[in-house]
Amino acid sequence: MDSWAPTRQRMYWPNGPQCFPTWRASSRMKASGCGLSVQTKTIPQLDRAALVESRKQGDATRTPLFLIHDSSGAVFNYFKLEPLGRPVYIIYNPWFRNTEKWKGGTMLFVRKYIELIKTTKHRGDILVGGWSLGGQLGIDIGRVLAKDKRSRLRVTGIVMVDTLYPYWGPPETMHANLPVDLVLGSCPPDMREEMVRCMKWTKEDCLDWVSRNWKEEKDQLDGIEAEEPPPAVFIHATEYIPITNSEIGAVAMFDQFRKAKNGWDFFPHQNFMVAVWEIPTHHFGLFEKGIVKETSEKLLKACDLLAED
């Protein structure tokens, strides 16, 4: 690994948050406080309610799509999407309310979400992914299932909605501050602490993920990191996040590699993306009014391409 390679002291928090679906939530979600586990144990038992079936269901015979939360644990943006023509399930972070960090890194989410998916779909093809961190977790869900020869589930494709390779440059890199209101949106004040805490913990987990998925060490990879991910479609926001009061030339850390596929050139596997489609907005603009229609259309098109159904 060269001098630019990420180490445990060289990372920043990744991926962007939005609020939970406090509106349009099912009754079982409302019973647990916007669908969030209120347990404070380090690793509570995974709550089945962490998987929510979208009300905008399509043809039940088509390959289902499982959309996974971003680094804040939130899934609010997915409820803004237009119908995708197939069954859609949404997974939020069931440990959002924890006051102690979960143990197991990103692989904890991968293993537990596979268990969760199997409660709905225990065999056949599925699509996985999501916005930001959701796409990254989708990569490992696909690799774990592919490596498990006993699994009856197969990830036929991954949707990466402006997913970031979570490396932000060498330690001396200066980044502009993100506008708080843009990042946290209209989330209630009592949720902001939990969201920021989840992002901080996810940053630590992604630091470790990058160290295991670094291009310069491709010949030394083992385990699932040596596996080529299933085919993916990358939906790329092309514009920079609007910032103020920044150092001359500094950009938000999410935009450090904006013009280089969000840093995915650092990933050891370079042939898994079968399509890259661009949307003229920034990372946090993909679900805003006037843009979400195009995001929905490209997501629908991506699913159709990957599932071939």
PDB file of N, CA, C and O in Angstrom, residues 19-67:
ATOM      1  N   CYS A  19     -33.845  11.995   6.715  1.00  0.00           N
ATOM      2  CA  CYS A  19     -34.671  11.572   7.841  1.00  0.00           C
ATOM      3  C   CYS A  19     -35.306  10.203   7.607  1.00  0.00           C
ATOM      4  O   CYS A  19     -35.324   9.695   6.509  1.00  0.00           O
ATOM      5  N   PHE A  20     -35.855   9.642   8.684  1.00  0.00           N
ATOM      6  CA  PHE A  20     -36.591   8.395   8.597  1.00  0.00           C
ATOM      7  C   PHE A  20     -38.002   8.682   8.101  1.00  0.00           C
ATOM      8  O   PHE A  20     -38.481   9.798   8.198  1.00  0.00           O
ATOM      9  N   PRO A  21     -38.703   7.655   7.617  1.00  0.00           N
ATOM     10  CA  PRO A  21     -40.050   7.861   7.082  1.00  0.00           C
ATOM     11  C   PRO A  21     -41.066   8.003   8.211  1.00  0.00           C
ATOM     12  O   PRO A  21     -41.882   7.127   8.438  1.00  0.00           O
ATOM     13  N   THR A  22     -41.001   9.128   8.930  1.00  0.00           N
ATOM     14  CA  THR A  22     -41.936   9.321  10.027  1.00  0.00           C
ATOM     15  C   THR A  22     -43.349   9.459   9.494  1.00  0.00           C
ATOM     16  O   THR A  22     -44.305   9.186  10.197  1.00  0.00           O
ATOM     17  N   TRP A  23     -43.492   9.900   8.235  1.00  0.00           N
ATOM     18  CA  TRP A  23     -44.784   9.901   7.578  1.00  0.00           C
ATOM     19  C   TRP A  23     -44.842   8.669   6.697  1.00  0.00           C
ATOM     20  O   TRP A  23     -43.839   8.127   6.306  1.00  0.00           O
ATOM     21  N   ARG A  24     -46.043   8.167   6.439  1.00  0.00           N
ATOM     22  CA  ARG A  24     -46.262   7.004   5.597  1.00  0.00           C
ATOM     23  C   ARG A  24     -45.693   5.739   6.221  1.00  0.00           C
ATOM     24  O   ARG A  24     -45.520   4.738   5.544  1.00  0.00           O
ATOM     25  N   ALA A  25     -45.326   5.795   7.481  1.00  0.00           N
ATOM     26  CA  ALA A  25     -44.798   4.595   8.119  1.00  0.00           C
ATOM     27  C   ALA A  25     -45.927   3.644   8.448  1.00  0.00           C
ATOM     28  O   ALA A  25     -47.050   4.050   8.702  1.00  0.00           O
ATOM     29  N   SER A  26     -45.632   2.356   8.438  1.00  0.00           N
ATOM     30  CA  SER A  26     -46.640   1.368   8.772  1.00  0.00           C
ATOM     31  C   SER A  26     -46.918   1.403  10.260  1.00  0.00           C
ATOM     32  O   SER A  26     -46.148   1.952  11.043  1.00  0.00           O
ATOM     33  N   SER A  27     -48.023   0.778  10.691  1.00  0.00           N
ATOM     34  CA  SER A  27     -48.392   0.803  12.094  1.00  0.00           C
ATOM     35  C   SER A  27     -47.350   0.130  12.958  1.00  0.00           C
ATOM     36  O   SER A  27     -47.077   0.551  14.069  1.00  0.00           O
ATOM     37  N   ARG A  28     -46.721  -0.924  12.448  1.00  0.00           N
ATOM     38  CA  ARG A  28     -45.721  -1.605  13.248  1.00  0.00           C
ATOM     39  C   ARG A  28     -44.477  -0.741  13.427  1.00  0.00           C
ATOM     40  O   ARG A  28     -43.770  -0.858  14.411  1.00  0.00           O
ATOM     41  N   MET A  29     -44.223   0.165  12.469  1.00  0.00           N
ATOM     42  CA  MET A  29     -43.105   1.086  12.627  1.00  0.00           C
ATOM     43  C   MET A  29     -43.441   2.149  13.641  1.00  0.00           C
ATOM     44  O   MET A  29     -42.624   2.507  14.482  1.00  0.00           O
ATOM     45  N   LYS A  30     -44.661   2.691  13.571  1.00  0.00           N
ATOM     46  CA  LYS A  30     -45.043   3.749  14.497  1.00  0.00           C
ATOM     47  C   LYS A  30     -44.964   3.276  15.942  1.00  0.00           C
ATOM     48  O   LYS A  30     -44.642   4.042  16.833  1.00  0.00           O
ATOM     49  N   ALA A  31     -45.227   2.004  16.139  1.00  0.00           N
ATOM     50  CA  ALA A  31     -45.209   1.476  17.491  1.00  0.00           C
ATOM     51  C   ALA A  31     -43.821   1.495  18.104  1.00  0.00           C
ATOM     52  O   ALA A  31     -43.671   1.476  19.318  1.00  0.00           O
ATOM     53  N   SER A  32     -42.799   1.550  17.273  1.00  0.00           N
ATOM     54  CA  SER A  32     -41.445   1.550  17.818  1.00  0.00           C
ATOM     55  C   SER A  32     -40.745   2.884  17.600  1.00  0.00           C
ATOM     56  O   SER A  32     -39.529   2.960  17.561  1.00  0.00           O
ATOM     57  N   GLY A  33     -41.506   3.943  17.420  1.00  0.00           N
ATOM     58  CA  GLY A  33     -40.913   5.275  17.303  1.00  0.00           C
ATOM     59  C   GLY A  33     -40.300   5.523  15.957  1.00  0.00           C
ATOM     60  O   GLY A  33     -39.090   5.547  15.814  1.00  0.00           O
ATOM     61  N   CYS A  34     -41.132   5.704  14.946  1.00  0.00           N
ATOM     62  CA  CYS A  34     -40.672   5.932  13.566  1.00  0.00           C
ATOM     63  C   CYS A  34     -39.896   4.737  13.028  1.00  0.00           C
ATOM     64  O   CYS A  34     -39.043   4.892  12.163  1.00  0.00           O
ATOM     65  N   GLY A  35     -40.159   3.580  13.578  1.00  0.00           N
ATOM     66  CA  GLY A  35     -39.499   2.384  13.076  1.00  0.00           C
ATOM     67  C   GLY A  35     -38.113   2.189  13.616  1.00  0.00           C
ATOM     68  O   GLY A  35     -37.353   1.385  13.101  1.00  0.00           O
ATOM     69  N   LEU A  36     -37.751   2.892  14.675  1.00  0.00           N
ATOM     70  CA  LEU A  36     -36.397   2.809  15.193  1.00  0.00           C
ATOM     71  C   LEU A  36     -36.381   2.045  16.501  1.00  0.00           C
ATOM     72  O   LEU A  36     -37.183   2.281  17.385  1.00  0.00           O
ATOM     73  N   SER A  37     -35.442   1.107  16.608  1.00  0.00           N
ATOM     74  CA  SER A  37     -35.336   0.348  17.837  1.00  0.00           C
ATOM     75  C   SER A  37     -34.960   1.264  18.992  1.00  0.00           C
ATOM     76  O   SER A  37     -34.062   2.090  18.865  1.00  0.00           O
ATOM     77  N   VAL A  38     -35.630   1.141  20.114  1.00  0.00           N
ATOM     78  CA  VAL A  38     -35.333   1.993  21.260  1.00  0.00           C
ATOM     79  C   VAL A  38     -34.464   1.265  22.270  1.00  0.00           C
ATOM     80  O   VAL A  38     -34.181   1.780  23.336  1.00  0.00           O
ATOM     81  N   GLN A  39     -34.015   0.044  21.930  1.00  0.00           N
ATOM     82  CA  GLN A  39     -33.136  -0.663  22.839  1.00  0.00           C
ATOM     83  C   GLN A  39     -31.778   0.020  22.885  1.00  0.00           C
ATOM     84  O   GLN A  39     -31.332   0.614  21.909  1.00  0.00           O
ATOM     85  N   THR A  40     -31.092  -0.087  23.996  1.00  0.00           N
ATOM     86  CA  THR A  40     -29.790   0.561  24.129  1.00  0.00           C
ATOM     87  C   THR A  40     -28.663  -0.438  24.338  1.00  0.00           C
ATOM     88  O   THR A  40     -27.564  -0.073  24.673  1.00  0.00           O
ATOM     89  N   LYS A  41     -28.948  -1.727  24.124  1.00  0.00           N
ATOM     90  CA  LYS A  41     -27.874  -2.699  24.163  1.00  0.00           C
ATOM     91  C   LYS A  41     -26.983  -2.483  22.953  1.00  0.00           C
ATOM     92  O   LYS A  41     -27.391  -1.947  21.940  1.00  0.00           O
ATOM     93  N   THR A  42     -25.731  -2.939  23.058  1.00  0.00           N
ATOM     94  CA  THR A  42     -24.798  -2.731  21.960  1.00  0.00           C
ATOM     95  C   THR A  42     -25.306  -3.377  20.678  1.00  0.00           C
ATOM     96  O   THR A  42     -25.320  -2.775  19.632  1.00  0.00           O
ATOM     97  N   ILE A  43     -25.765  -4.624  20.759  1.00  0.00           N
ATOM     98  CA  ILE A  43     -26.308  -5.304  19.592  1.00  0.00           C
ATOM     99  C   ILE A  43     -27.652  -5.927  19.960  1.00  0.00           C
ATOM    100  O   ILE A  43     -27.723  -7.058  20.424  1.00  0.00           O
ATOM    101  N   PRO A  44     -28.748  -5.187  19.798  1.00  0.00           N
ATOM    102  CA  PRO A  44     -30.053  -5.775  20.078  1.00  0.00           C
ATOM    103  C   PRO A  44     -30.400  -6.793  19.008  1.00  0.00           C
ATOM    104  O   PRO A  44     -29.831  -6.796  17.925  1.00  0.00           O
ATOM    105  N   GLN A  45     -31.349  -7.652  19.294  1.00  0.00           N
ATOM    106  CA  GLN A  45     -31.812  -8.600  18.298  1.00  0.00           C
ATOM    107  C   GLN A  45     -32.417  -7.840  17.130  1.00  0.00           C
ATOM    108  O   GLN A  45     -33.145  -6.875  17.310  1.00  0.00           O
ATOM    109  N   LEU A  46     -32.085  -8.293  15.935  1.00  0.00           N
ATOM    110  CA  LEU A  46     -32.547  -7.595  14.738  1.00  0.00           C
ATOM    111  C   LEU A  46     -34.068  -7.593  14.672  1.00  0.00           C
ATOM    112  O   LEU A  46     -34.711  -8.626  14.805  1.00  0.00           O
ATOM    113  N   ASP A  47     -34.634  -6.423  14.472  1.00  0.00           N
ATOM    114  CA  ASP A  47     -36.082  -6.258  14.452  1.00  0.00           C
ATOM    115  C   ASP A  47     -36.596  -6.457  13.031  1.00  0.00           C
ATOM    116  O   ASP A  47     -36.141  -5.803  12.097  1.00  0.00           O
ATOM    117  N   ARG A  48     -37.554  -7.383  12.869  1.00  0.00           N
ATOM    118  CA  ARG A  48     -38.153  -7.630  11.553  1.00  0.00           C
ATOM    119  C   ARG A  48     -38.736  -6.356  10.963  1.00  0.00           C
ATOM    120  O   ARG A  48     -38.808  -6.190   9.751  1.00  0.00           O
ATOM    121  N   ALA A  49     -39.156  -5.419  11.827  1.00  0.00           N
ATOM    122  CA  ALA A  49     -39.752  -4.175  11.341  1.00  0.00           C
ATOM    123  C   ALA A  49     -38.734  -3.282  10.659  1.00  0.00           C
ATOM    124  O   ALA A  49     -39.096  -2.273  10.070  1.00  0.00           O
ATOM    125  N   ALA A  50     -37.441  -3.619  10.729  1.00  0.00           N
ATOM    126  CA  ALA A  50     -36.428  -2.829  10.042  1.00  0.00           C
ATOM    127  C   ALA A  50     -36.544  -2.951   8.529  1.00  0.00           C
ATOM    128  O   ALA A  50     -35.940  -2.177   7.794  1.00  0.00           O
ATOM    129  N   LEU A  51     -37.311  -3.920   8.054  1.00  0.00           N
ATOM    130  CA  LEU A  51     -37.568  -4.074   6.630  1.00  0.00           C
ATOM    131  C   LEU A  51     -39.001  -3.635   6.363  1.00  0.00           C
ATOM    132  O   LEU A  51     -39.944  -4.186   6.919  1.00  0.00           O
ATOM    133  N   VAL A  52     -39.155  -2.605   5.518  1.00  0.00           N
ATOM    134  CA  VAL A  52     -40.454  -2.016   5.238  1.00  0.00           C
ATOM    135  C   VAL A  52     -40.804  -2.240   3.772  1.00  0.00           C
ATOM    136  O   VAL A  52     -39.999  -1.981   2.882  1.00  0.00           O
ATOM    137  N   GLU A  53     -41.997  -2.719   3.528  1.00  0.00           N
ATOM    138  CA  GLU A  53     -42.449  -2.909   2.152  1.00  0.00           C
ATOM    139  C   GLU A  53     -43.020  -1.603   1.627  1.00  0.00           C
ATOM    140  O   GLU A  53     -43.886  -0.993   2.252  1.00  0.00           O
ATOM    141  N   SER A  54     -42.513  -1.153   0.489  1.00  0.00           N
ATOM    142  CA  SER A  54     -43.005   0.086  -0.097  1.00  0.00           C
ATOM    143  C   SER A  54     -44.462  -0.060  -0.495  1.00  0.00           C
ATOM    144  O   SER A  54     -44.913  -1.113  -0.951  1.00  0.00           O
ATOM    145  N   ARG A  55     -45.220   1.007  -0.329  1.00  0.00           N
ATOM    146  CA  ARG A  55     -46.620   0.995  -0.747  1.00  0.00           C
ATOM    147  C   ARG A  55     -46.768   1.109  -2.263  1.00  0.00           C
ATOM    148  O   ARG A  55     -47.830   0.841  -2.798  1.00  0.00           O
ATOM    149  N   LYS A  56     -45.711   1.528  -2.925  1.00  0.00           N
ATOM    150  CA  LYS A  56     -45.758   1.691  -4.372  1.00  0.00           C
ATOM    151  C   LYS A  56     -45.289   0.403  -5.047  1.00  0.00           C
ATOM    152  O   LYS A  56     -44.263   0.363  -5.722  1.00  0.00           O
ATOM    153  N   GLN A  57     -46.013  -0.672  -4.818  1.00  0.00           N
ATOM    154  CA  GLN A  57     -45.614  -1.977  -5.332  1.00  0.00           C
ATOM    155  C   GLN A  57     -45.946  -2.137  -6.812  1.00  0.00           C
ATOM    156  O   GLN A  57     -46.942  -1.614  -7.297  1.00  0.00           O
ATOM    157  N   GLY A  58     -45.101  -2.909  -7.481  1.00  0.00           N
ATOM    158  CA  GLY A  58     -45.328  -3.208  -8.884  1.00  0.00           C
ATOM    159  C   GLY A  58     -45.665  -4.677  -9.066  1.00  0.00           C
ATOM    160  O   GLY A  58     -46.221  -5.315  -8.176  1.00  0.00           O
ATOM    161  N   ASP A  59     -45.288  -5.219 -10.202  1.00  0.00           N
ATOM    162  CA  ASP A  59     -45.576  -6.600 -10.560  1.00  0.00           C
ATOM    163  C   ASP A  59     -44.874  -7.550  -9.588  1.00  0.00           C
ATOM    164  O   ASP A  59     -43.644  -7.607  -9.522  1.00  0.00           O
ATOM    165  N   ALA A  60     -45.661  -8.312  -8.838  1.00  0.00           N
ATOM    166  CA  ALA A  60     -45.114  -9.194  -7.804  1.00  0.00           C
ATOM    167  C   ALA A  60     -44.300 -10.348  -8.378  1.00  0.00           C
ATOM    168  O   ALA A  60     -43.565 -11.011  -7.636  1.00  0.00           O
ATOM    169  N   THR A  61     -44.407 -10.598  -9.686  1.00  0.00           N
ATOM    170  CA  THR A  61     -43.652 -11.695 -10.289  1.00  0.00           C
ATOM    171  C   THR A  61     -42.238 -11.277 -10.673  1.00  0.00           C
ATOM    172  O   THR A  61     -41.423 -12.121 -11.042  1.00  0.00           O
ATOM    173  N   ARG A  62     -41.954  -9.979 -10.601  1.00  0.00           N
ATOM    174  CA  ARG A  62     -40.640  -9.490 -11.012  1.00  0.00           C
ATOM    175  C   ARG A  62     -39.635  -9.550  -9.856  1.00  0.00           C
ATOM    176  O   ARG A  62     -40.011  -9.645  -8.686  1.00  0.00           O
ATOM    177  N   THR A  63     -38.364  -9.468 -10.191  1.00  0.00           N
ATOM    178  CA  THR A  63     -37.291  -9.538  -9.192  1.00  0.00           C
ATOM    179  C   THR A  63     -37.417  -8.390  -8.198  1.00  0.00           C
ATOM    180  O   THR A  63     -37.471  -7.225  -8.602  1.00  0.00           O
ATOM    181  N   PRO A  64     -37.479  -8.686  -6.904  1.00  0.00           N
ATOM    182  CA  PRO A  64     -37.633  -7.612  -5.915  1.00  0.00           C
ATOM    183  C   PRO A  64     -36.346  -6.815  -5.717  1.00  0.00           C
ATOM    184  O   PRO A  64     -35.242  -7.328  -5.887  1.00  0.00           O
ATOM    185  N   LEU A  65     -36.533  -5.561  -5.343  1.00  0.00           N
ATOM    186  CA  LEU A  65     -35.418  -4.654  -5.064  1.00  0.00           C
ATOM    187  C   LEU A  65     -35.400  -4.354  -3.567  1.00  0.00           C
ATOM    188  O   LEU A  65     -36.424  -3.988  -2.984  1.00  0.00           O
ATOM    189  N   PHE A  66     -34.224  -4.505  -2.949  1.00  0.00           N
ATOM    190  CA  PHE A  66     -34.041  -4.179  -1.538  1.00  0.00           C
ATOM    191  C   PHE A  66     -33.132  -2.946  -1.448  1.00  0.00           C
ATOM    192  O   PHE A  66     -31.946  -3.007  -1.786  1.00  0.00           O
ATOM    193  N   LEU A  67     -33.724  -1.816  -1.028  1.00  0.00           N
ATOM    194  CA  LEU A  67     -32.991  -0.559  -0.887  1.00  0.00           C
ATOM    195  C   LEU A  67     -32.525  -0.399   0.562  1.00  0.00           C
ATOM    196  O   LEU A  67     -33.324  -0.528   1.491  1.00  0.00           O
TER     197      LEU A  67
END
